[in-house]
Tab-separated table of C-alpha atoms in Angstrom:
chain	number	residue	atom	x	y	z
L	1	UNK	CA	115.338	-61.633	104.635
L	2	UNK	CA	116.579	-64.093	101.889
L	3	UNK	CA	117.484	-61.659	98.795
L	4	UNK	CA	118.440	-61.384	95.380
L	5	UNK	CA	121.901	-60.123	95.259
L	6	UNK	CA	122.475	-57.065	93.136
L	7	UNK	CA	125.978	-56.622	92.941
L	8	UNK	CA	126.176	-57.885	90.035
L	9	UNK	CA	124.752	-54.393	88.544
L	10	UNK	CA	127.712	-52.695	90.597
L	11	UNK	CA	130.569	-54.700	89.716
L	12	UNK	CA	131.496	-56.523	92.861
L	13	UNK	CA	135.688	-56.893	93.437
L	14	UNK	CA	136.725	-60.352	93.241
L	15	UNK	CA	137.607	-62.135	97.085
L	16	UNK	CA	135.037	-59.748	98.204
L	17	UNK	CA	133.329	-61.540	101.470
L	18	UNK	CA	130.059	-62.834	100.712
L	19	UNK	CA	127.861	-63.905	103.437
L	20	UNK	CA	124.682	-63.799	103.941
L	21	UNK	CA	123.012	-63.123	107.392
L	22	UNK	CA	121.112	-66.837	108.040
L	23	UNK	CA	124.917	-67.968	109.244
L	24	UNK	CA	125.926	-69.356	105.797
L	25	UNK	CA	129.863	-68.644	105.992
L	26	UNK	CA	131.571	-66.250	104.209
L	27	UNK	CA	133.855	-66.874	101.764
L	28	UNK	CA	136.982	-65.629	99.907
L	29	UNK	CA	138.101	-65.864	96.179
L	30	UNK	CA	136.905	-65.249	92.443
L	31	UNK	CA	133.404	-64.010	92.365
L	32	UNK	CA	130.981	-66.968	91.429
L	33	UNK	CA	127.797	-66.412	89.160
L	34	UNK	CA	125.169	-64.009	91.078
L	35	UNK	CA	122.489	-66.570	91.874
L	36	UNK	CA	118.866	-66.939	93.160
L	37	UNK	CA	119.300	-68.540	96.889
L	38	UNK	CA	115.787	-70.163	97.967
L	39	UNK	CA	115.559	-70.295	101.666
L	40	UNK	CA	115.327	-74.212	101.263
L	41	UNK	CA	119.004	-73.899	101.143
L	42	UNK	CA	120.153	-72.884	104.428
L	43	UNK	CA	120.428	-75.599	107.144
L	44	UNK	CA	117.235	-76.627	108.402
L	45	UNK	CA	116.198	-79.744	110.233
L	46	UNK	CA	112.302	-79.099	107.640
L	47	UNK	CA	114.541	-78.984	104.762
L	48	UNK	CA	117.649	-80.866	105.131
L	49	UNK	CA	115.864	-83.774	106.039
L	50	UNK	CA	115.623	-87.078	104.271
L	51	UNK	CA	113.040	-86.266	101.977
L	52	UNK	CA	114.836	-83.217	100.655
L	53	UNK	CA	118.306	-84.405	100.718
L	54	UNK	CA	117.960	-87.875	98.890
L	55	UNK	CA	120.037	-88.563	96.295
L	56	UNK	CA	116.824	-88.335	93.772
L	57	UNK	CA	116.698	-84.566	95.349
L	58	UNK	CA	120.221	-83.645	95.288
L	59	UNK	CA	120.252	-85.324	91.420
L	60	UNK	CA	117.047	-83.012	90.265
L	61	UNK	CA	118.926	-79.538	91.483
L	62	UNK	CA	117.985	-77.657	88.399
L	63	UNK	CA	119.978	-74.681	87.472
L	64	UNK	CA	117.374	-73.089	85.561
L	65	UNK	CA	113.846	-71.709	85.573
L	66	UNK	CA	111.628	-74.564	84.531
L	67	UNK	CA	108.218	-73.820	82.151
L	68	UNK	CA	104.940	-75.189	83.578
L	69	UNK	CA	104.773	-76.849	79.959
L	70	UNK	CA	108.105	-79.057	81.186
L	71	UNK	CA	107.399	-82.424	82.397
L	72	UNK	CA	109.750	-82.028	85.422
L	73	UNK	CA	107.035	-78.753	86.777
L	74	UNK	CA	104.768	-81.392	87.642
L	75	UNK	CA	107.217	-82.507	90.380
L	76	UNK	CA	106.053	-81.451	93.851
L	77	UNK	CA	109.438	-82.112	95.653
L	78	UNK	CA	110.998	-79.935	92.627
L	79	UNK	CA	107.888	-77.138	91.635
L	80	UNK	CA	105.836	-77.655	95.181
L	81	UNK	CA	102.295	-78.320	95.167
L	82	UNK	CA	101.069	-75.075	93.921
L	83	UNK	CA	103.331	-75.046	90.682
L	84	UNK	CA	102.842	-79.063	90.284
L	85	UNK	CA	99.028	-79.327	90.087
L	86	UNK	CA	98.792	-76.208	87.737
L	87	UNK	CA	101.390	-78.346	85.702
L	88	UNK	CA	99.706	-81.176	85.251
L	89	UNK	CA	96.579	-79.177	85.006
L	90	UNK	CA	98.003	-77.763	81.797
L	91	UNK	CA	99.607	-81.280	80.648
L	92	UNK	CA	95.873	-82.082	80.828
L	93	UNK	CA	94.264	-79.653	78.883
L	94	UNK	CA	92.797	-77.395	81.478
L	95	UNK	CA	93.224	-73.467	80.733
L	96	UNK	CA	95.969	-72.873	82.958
L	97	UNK	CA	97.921	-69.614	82.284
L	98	UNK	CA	101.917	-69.947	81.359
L	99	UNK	CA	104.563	-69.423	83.654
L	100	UNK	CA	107.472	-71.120	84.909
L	101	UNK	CA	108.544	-71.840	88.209
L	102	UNK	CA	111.696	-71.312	90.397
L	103	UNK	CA	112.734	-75.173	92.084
L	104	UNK	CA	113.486	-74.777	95.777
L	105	UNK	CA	116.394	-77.017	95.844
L	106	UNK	CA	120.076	-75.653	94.135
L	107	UNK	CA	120.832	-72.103	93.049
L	108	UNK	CA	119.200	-70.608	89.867
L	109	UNK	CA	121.390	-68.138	87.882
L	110	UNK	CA	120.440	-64.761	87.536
L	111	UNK	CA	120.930	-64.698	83.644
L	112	UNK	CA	118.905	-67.413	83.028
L	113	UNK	CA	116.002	-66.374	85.813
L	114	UNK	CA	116.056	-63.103	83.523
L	115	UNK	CA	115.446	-64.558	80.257
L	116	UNK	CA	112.356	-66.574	81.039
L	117	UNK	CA	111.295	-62.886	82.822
L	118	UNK	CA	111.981	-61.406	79.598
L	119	UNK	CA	110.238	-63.712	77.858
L	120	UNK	CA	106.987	-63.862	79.606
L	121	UNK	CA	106.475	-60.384	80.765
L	122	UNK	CA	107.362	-59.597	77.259
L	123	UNK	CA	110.483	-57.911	78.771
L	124	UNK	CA	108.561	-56.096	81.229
L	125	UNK	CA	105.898	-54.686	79.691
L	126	UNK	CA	103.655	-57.233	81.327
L	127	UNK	CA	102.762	-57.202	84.766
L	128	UNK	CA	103.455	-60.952	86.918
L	129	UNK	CA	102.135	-62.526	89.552
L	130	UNK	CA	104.928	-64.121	92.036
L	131	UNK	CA	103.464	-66.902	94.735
L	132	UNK	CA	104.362	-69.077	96.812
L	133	UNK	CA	104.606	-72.777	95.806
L	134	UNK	CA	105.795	-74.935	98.983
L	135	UNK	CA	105.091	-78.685	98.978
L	136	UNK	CA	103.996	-78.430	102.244
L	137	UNK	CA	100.715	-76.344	101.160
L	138	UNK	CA	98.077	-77.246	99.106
L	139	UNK	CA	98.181	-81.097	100.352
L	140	UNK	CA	94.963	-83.395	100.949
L	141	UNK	CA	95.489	-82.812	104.614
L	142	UNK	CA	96.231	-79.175	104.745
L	143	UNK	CA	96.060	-76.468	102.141
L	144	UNK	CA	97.981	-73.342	104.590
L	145	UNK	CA	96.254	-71.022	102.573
L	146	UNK	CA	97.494	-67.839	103.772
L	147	UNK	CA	100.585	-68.922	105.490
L	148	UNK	CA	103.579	-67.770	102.828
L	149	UNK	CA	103.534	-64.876	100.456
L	150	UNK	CA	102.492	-63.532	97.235
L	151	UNK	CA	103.129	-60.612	95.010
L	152	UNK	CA	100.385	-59.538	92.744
L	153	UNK	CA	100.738	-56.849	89.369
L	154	UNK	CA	105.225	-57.029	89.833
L	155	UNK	CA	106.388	-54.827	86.818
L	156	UNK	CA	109.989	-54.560	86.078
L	157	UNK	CA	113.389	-56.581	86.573
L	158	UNK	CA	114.239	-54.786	90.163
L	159	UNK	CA	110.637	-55.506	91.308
L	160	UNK	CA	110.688	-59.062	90.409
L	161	UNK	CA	114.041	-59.678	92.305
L	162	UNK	CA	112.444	-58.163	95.274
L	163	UNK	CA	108.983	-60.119	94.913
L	164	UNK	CA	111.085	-63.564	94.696
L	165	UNK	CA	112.889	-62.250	97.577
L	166	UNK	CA	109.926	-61.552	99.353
L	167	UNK	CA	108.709	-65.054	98.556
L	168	UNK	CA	111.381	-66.911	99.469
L	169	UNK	CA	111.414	-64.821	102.503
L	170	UNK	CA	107.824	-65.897	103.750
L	171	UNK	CA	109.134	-69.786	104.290
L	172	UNK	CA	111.035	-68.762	107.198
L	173	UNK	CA	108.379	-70.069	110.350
L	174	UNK	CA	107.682	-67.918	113.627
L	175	UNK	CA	108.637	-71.343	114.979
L	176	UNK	CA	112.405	-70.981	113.351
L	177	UNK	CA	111.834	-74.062	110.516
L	178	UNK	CA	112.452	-73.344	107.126
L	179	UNK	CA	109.952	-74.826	104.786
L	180	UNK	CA	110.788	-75.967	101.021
L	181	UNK	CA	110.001	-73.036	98.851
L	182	UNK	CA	109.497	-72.880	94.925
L	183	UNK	CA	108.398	-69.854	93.498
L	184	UNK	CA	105.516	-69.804	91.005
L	185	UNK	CA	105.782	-67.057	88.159
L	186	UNK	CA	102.659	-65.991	85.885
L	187	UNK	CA	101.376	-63.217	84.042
L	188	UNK	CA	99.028	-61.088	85.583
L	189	UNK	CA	95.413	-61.415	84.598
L	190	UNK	CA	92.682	-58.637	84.723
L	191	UNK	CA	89.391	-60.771	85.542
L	192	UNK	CA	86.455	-59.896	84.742
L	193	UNK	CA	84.821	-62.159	87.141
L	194	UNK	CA	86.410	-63.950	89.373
L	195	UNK	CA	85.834	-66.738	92.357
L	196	UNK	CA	86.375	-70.133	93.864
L	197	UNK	CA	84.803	-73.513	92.699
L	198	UNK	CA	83.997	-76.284	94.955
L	199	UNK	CA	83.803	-79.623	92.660
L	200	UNK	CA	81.345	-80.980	95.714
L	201	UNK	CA	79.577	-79.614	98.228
L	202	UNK	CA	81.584	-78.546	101.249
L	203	UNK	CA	78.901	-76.893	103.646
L	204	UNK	CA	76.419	-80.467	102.900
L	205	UNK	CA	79.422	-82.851	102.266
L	206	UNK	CA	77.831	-83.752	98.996
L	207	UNK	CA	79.814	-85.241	95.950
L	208	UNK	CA	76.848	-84.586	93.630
L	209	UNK	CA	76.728	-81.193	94.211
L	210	UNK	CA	79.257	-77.836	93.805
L	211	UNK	CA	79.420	-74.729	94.996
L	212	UNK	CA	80.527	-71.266	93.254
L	213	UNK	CA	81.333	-68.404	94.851
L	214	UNK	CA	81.768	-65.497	92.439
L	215	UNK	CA	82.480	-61.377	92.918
L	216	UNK	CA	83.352	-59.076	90.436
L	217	UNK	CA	87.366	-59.040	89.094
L	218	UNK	CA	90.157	-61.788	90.422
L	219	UNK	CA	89.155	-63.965	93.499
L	220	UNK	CA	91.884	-62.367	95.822
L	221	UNK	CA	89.514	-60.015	96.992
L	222	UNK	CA	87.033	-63.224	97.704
L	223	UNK	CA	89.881	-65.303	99.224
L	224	UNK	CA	91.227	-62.717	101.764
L	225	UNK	CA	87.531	-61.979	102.935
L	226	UNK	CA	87.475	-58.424	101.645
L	227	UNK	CA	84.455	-58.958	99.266
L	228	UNK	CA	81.567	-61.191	100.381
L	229	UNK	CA	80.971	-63.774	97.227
L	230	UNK	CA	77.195	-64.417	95.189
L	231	UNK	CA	76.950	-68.368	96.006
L	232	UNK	CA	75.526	-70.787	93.404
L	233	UNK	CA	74.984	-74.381	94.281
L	234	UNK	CA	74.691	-76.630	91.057
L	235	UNK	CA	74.221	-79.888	90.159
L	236	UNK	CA	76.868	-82.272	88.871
L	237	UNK	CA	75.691	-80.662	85.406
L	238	UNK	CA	75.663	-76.986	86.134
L	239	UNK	CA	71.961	-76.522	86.764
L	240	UNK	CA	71.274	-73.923	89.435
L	241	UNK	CA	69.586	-75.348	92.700
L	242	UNK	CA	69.780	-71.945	94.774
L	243	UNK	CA	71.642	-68.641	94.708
L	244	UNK	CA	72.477	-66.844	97.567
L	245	UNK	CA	72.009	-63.919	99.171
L	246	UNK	CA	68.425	-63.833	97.024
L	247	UNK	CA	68.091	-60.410	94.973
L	248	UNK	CA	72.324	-60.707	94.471
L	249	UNK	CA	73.742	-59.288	91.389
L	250	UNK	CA	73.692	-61.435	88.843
L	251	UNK	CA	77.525	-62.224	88.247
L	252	UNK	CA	77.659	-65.791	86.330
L	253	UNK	CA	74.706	-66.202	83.570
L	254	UNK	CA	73.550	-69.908	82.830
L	255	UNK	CA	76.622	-70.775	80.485
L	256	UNK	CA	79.350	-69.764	82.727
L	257	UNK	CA	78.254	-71.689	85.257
L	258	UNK	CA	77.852	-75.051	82.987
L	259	UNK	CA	81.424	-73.934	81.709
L	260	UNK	CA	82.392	-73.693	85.748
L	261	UNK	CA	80.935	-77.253	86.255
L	262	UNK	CA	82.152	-78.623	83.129
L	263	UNK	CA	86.013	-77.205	84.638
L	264	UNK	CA	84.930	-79.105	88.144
L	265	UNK	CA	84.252	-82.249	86.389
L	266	UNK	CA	87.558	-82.729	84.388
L	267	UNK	CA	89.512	-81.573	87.233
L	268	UNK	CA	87.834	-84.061	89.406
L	269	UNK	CA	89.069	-86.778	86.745
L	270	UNK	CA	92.548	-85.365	86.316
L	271	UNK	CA	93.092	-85.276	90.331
L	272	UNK	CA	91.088	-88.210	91.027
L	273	UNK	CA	88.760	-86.264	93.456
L	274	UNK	CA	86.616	-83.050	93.912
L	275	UNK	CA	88.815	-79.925	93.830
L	276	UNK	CA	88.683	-76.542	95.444
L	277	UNK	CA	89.664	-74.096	92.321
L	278	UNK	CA	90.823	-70.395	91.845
L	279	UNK	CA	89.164	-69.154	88.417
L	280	UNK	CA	88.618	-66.434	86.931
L	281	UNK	CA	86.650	-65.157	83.488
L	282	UNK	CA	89.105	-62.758	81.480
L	283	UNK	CA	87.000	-59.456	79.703
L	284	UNK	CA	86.920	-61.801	76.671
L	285	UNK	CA	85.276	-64.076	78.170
L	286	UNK	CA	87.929	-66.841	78.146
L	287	UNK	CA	87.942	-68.789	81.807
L	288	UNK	CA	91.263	-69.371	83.623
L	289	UNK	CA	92.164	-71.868	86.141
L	290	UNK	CA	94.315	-70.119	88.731
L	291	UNK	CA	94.705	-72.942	91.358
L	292	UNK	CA	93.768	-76.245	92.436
L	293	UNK	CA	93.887	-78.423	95.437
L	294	UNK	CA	92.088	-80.892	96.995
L	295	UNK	CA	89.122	-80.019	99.248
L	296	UNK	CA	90.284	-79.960	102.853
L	297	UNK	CA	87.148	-79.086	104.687
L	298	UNK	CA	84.542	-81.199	103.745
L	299	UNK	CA	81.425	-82.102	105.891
L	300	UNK	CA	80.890	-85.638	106.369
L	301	UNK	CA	77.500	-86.780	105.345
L	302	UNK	CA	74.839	-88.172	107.648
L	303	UNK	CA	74.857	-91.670	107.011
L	304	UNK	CA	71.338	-93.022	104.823
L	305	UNK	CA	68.379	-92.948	107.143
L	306	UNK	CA	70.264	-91.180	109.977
L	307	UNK	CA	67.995	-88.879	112.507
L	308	UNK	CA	67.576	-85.126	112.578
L	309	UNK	CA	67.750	-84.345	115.920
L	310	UNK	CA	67.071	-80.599	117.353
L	311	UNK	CA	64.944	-78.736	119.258
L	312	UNK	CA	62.204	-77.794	117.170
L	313	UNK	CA	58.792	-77.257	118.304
L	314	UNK	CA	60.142	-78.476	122.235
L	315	UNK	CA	62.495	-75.518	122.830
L	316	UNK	CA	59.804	-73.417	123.595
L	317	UNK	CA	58.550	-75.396	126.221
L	318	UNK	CA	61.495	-77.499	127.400
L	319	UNK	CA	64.257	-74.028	126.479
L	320	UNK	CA	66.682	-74.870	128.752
L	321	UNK	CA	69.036	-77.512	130.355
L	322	UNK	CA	67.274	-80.478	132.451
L	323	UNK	CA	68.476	-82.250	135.218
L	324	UNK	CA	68.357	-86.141	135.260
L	325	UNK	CA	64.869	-85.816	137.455
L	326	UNK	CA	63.573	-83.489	134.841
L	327	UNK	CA	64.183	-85.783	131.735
L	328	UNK	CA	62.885	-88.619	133.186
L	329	UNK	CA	60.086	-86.367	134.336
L	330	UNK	CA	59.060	-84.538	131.316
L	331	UNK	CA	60.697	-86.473	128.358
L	332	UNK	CA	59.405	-89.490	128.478
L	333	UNK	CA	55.489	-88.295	129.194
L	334	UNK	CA	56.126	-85.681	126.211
L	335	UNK	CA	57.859	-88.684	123.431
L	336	UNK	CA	54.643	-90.682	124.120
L	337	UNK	CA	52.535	-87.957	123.820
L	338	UNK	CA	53.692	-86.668	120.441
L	339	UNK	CA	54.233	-90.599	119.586
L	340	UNK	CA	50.175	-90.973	119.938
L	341	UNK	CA	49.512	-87.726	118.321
L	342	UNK	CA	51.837	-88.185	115.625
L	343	UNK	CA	49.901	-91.768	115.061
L	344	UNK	CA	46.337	-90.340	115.619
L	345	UNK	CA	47.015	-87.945	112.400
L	346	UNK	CA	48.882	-90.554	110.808
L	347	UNK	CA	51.593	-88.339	110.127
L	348	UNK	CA	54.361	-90.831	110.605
L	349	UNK	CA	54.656	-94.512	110.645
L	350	UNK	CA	53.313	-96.602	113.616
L	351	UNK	CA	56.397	-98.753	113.471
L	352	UNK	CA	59.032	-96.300	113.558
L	353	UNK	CA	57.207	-94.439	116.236
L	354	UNK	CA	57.697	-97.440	117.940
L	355	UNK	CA	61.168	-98.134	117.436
L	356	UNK	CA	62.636	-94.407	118.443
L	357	UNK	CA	61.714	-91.560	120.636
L	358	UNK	CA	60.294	-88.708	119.190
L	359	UNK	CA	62.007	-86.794	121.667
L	360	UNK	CA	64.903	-87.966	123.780
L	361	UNK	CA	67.943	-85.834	125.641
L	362	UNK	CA	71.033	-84.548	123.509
L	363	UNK	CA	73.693	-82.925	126.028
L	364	UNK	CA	70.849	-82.323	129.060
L	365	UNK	CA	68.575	-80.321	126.368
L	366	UNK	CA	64.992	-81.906	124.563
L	367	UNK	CA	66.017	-82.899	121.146
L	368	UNK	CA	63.158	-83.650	118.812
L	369	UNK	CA	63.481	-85.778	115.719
L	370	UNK	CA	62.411	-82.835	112.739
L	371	UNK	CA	62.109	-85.062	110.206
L	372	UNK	CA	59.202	-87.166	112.529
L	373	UNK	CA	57.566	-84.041	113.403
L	374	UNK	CA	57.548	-82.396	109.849
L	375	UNK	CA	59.708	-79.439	111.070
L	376	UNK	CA	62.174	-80.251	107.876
L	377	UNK	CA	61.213	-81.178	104.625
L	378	UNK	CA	62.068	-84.328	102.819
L	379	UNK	CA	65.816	-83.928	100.559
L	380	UNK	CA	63.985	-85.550	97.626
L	381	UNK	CA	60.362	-84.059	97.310
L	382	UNK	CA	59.113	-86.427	93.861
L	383	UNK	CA	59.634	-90.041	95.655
L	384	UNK	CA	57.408	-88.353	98.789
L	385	UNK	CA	54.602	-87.269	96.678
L	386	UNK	CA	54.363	-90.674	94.770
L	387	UNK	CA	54.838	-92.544	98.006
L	388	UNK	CA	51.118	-93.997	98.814
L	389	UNK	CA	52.148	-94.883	102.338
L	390	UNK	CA	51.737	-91.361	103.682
L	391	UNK	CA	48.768	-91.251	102.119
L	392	UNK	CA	47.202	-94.669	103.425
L	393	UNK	CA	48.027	-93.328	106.634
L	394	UNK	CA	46.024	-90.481	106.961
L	395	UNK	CA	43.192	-92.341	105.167
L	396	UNK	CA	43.420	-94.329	108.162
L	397	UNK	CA	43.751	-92.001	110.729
L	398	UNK	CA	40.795	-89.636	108.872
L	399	UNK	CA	38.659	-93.057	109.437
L	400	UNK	CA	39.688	-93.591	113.099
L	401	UNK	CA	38.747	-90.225	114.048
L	402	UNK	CA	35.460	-90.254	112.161
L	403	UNK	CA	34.560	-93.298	114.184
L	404	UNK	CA	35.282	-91.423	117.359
L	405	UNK	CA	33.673	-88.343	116.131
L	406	UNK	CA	30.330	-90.872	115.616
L	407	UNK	CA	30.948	-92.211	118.816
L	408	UNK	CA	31.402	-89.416	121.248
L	409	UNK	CA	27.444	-88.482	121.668
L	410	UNK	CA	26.644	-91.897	123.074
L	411	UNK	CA	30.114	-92.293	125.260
L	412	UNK	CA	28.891	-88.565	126.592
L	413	UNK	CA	25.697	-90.241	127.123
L	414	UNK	CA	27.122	-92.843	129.622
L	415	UNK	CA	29.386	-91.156	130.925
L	416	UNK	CA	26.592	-88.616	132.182
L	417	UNK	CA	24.587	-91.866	133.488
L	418	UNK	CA	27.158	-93.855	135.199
L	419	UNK	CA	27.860	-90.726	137.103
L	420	UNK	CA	24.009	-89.918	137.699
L	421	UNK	CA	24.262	-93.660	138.983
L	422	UNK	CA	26.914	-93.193	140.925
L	423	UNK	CA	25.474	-90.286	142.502
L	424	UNK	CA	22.073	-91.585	143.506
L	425	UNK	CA	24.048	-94.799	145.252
L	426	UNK	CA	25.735	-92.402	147.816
């Protein structure tokens, strides 16, 4: 495991051997400074490649713990992406905690990685928070949420060594690769409410939508799946669409949630794209930004005028798979029929009745098209109700069926003498 070295508290002999146990060699002489040793430091072929051993990287090897307020934080080759984005969060005026970060290339000395302790955990009378902050997380194509470790509530000098240590640790792969590894430093906040923010739509793949998922106290508990979250889906503005589970406990009242989507929106325009936030609301009331990345599992969006296709109303009579014989048996006789019926009622237009199946094979099973049959109702419910088309429709259908109604006595009246004709011929 990659530690901080603590001889310095014991008064190591000078020329004592100092190795460490990932292979890098001992050697002999005066004692050099005690230092922080990220894991990015030991050879590698995921760290001492060219993108971490370019002259621009070996050049920004800082020898010192470097405030999120610091222009050079916002780095992610230097700070990772973790450290970076809250960095420029904070350059752009979101409420992003202090904190400073540990760069994963060079050694840091001990003296000055205790001073910026001192400093922020007002010389340990403040609990920290030490995470992970790897460029290789948190990235528009993966965020590896999970993957390296964090230390929540450290308190004390010895304890922080050993949570960087246990940091620095975690880049170390089951598959032997080293990954680059800052570590993030913060003080440790007591949320009153805590939870992730979607600045679109995930589930739906909708931009003009967001999703919050709240519990009570930080959203660690809501990350790592220990507490199930109340789920709000808002507008671009903050208004509430739907909550879920219905009858939930009422979490985030009508001006946290504007605040929420108010947070989503400026992120979106500092990141130049819908974010997937960490937040939290401190017992005063104040609302933190924790962590942001880009969204990395978003649903694409059916495409305008695209078909709903499922089974419907035709799984209980068509449940399982057909063979070829059976589709062109059954499917085709049962798209015509609800075609005509569908027309009959005017329920539907004749033309695009005409144009598509109403029911058609998906995989070997009946697939009917929901919106068609009614079985899903419309995404924007104003523009149906004004739309006099539908309307029209079943005007004309209402009139088509009164004329049969009229008409049925006398058809029943021929029918019953062309077959009394009929009869009396044979």
């Amino acid at each position: 495991m990659t530690t901080i070295d603590e001889r310095h508290e014991d008064g190591a002999r000078d020329g004592e051997e100092r190795g460490s146990r990932h292979g890098i060699g001992a050697r002999q002489g005066p004692r050099a400074p005690d230092t922080l040793r990220p894991s990015s430091t030991i050879s590698s072929p995921a760290v001492n490649g060219p993108a971490f051993n370019s002259p621009e990287a070996v050049e920004s090897r800082l020898a010192e713990a470097v405030p999120l307020s610091d222009p050079r934080a916002a780095r992610i080759q230097l700070a990772g992406s973790k450290a970076a984005h809250l960095a420029r969060a904070s350059r752009a005026g979101l409420p992003v905690l202090p904190g400073f970060v540990l760069p994963h290339a060079g050694d840091t000395p001990v003296t000055t990685v205790r001073s910026a302790w001192q400093e922020l955990s007002e010389d340990g009378a403040r609990p920290l928070v030490v995470r992970s902050s790897s460029p290789q997380e948190d990235t528009q194509e993966s965020s590896l949420a999970g993957q390296f470790a964090s230390v929540l509530d450290v308190r004390g000098w010895r304890d922080f060594r050993t949570a960087v240590g246990t940091v620095l640790d975690s880049a170390h792969r089951v598959d032997g690769a080293v990954a680059p590894m800052a570590v993030l430093v913060q003080p440790m906040l007591t949320a009153r409410v805590g939870g992730v923010l979607f600045g679109a739509d995930p589930v739906e793949g909708r931009a003009d939508r967001m999703l919050v998922s709240a519990v009570r106290g930080g959203p660690d508990s809501l990350v790592s799946g220990e507490q199930p979250g109340t789920n709000y889906w808002l507008s671009r503005w903050g208004r509430v669409l739907r909550t879920e589970p219905e009858g939930a406990e009422r979490l985030l009242g009508p001006a946290e949630l504007h605040r929420l989507a108010r947070l989503a929106r400026h992120a979106r325009r500092v990141f130049g794209g819908p974010q997937d936030i960490e937040f939290g609301f401190d017992e005063g009331g104040r609302l933190w930004l924790f962590q942001s990345r880009p969204i990395t599992a978003m649903a694409a969006r059916p495409a305008r005028g695209a078909r709903l296709l499922g089974p419907g109303p035709v799984a209980e009579t068509l449940p399982d798979q057909l063979e070829p014989l059976e589709e062109d048996l059954w499917l085709a006789p049962m798209a015509r029929g609800l075609a005509a019926a569908l027309d009959i009622g005017g329920s539907a237009p004749r033309r695009q009745l005409r144009a598509v199946p109403v029911v058609r094979a998906v995989g070997g099973r009946a697939a009917a098209d929901l919106r068609l049959l009614g079985a899903v109702p419309p995404r924007y419910r104003w523009p149906t109700l004004l739309n006099p088309a539908p309307g029209a429709r079943r005007l004309g259908a209402a009139w088509r069926v009164g004329r049969l109604t009229s008409a049925l006595p006398g058809l029943a009246v021929d029918l019953v003498a062309d077959v009394d004709r009929h009869l009396a011929e044979t």
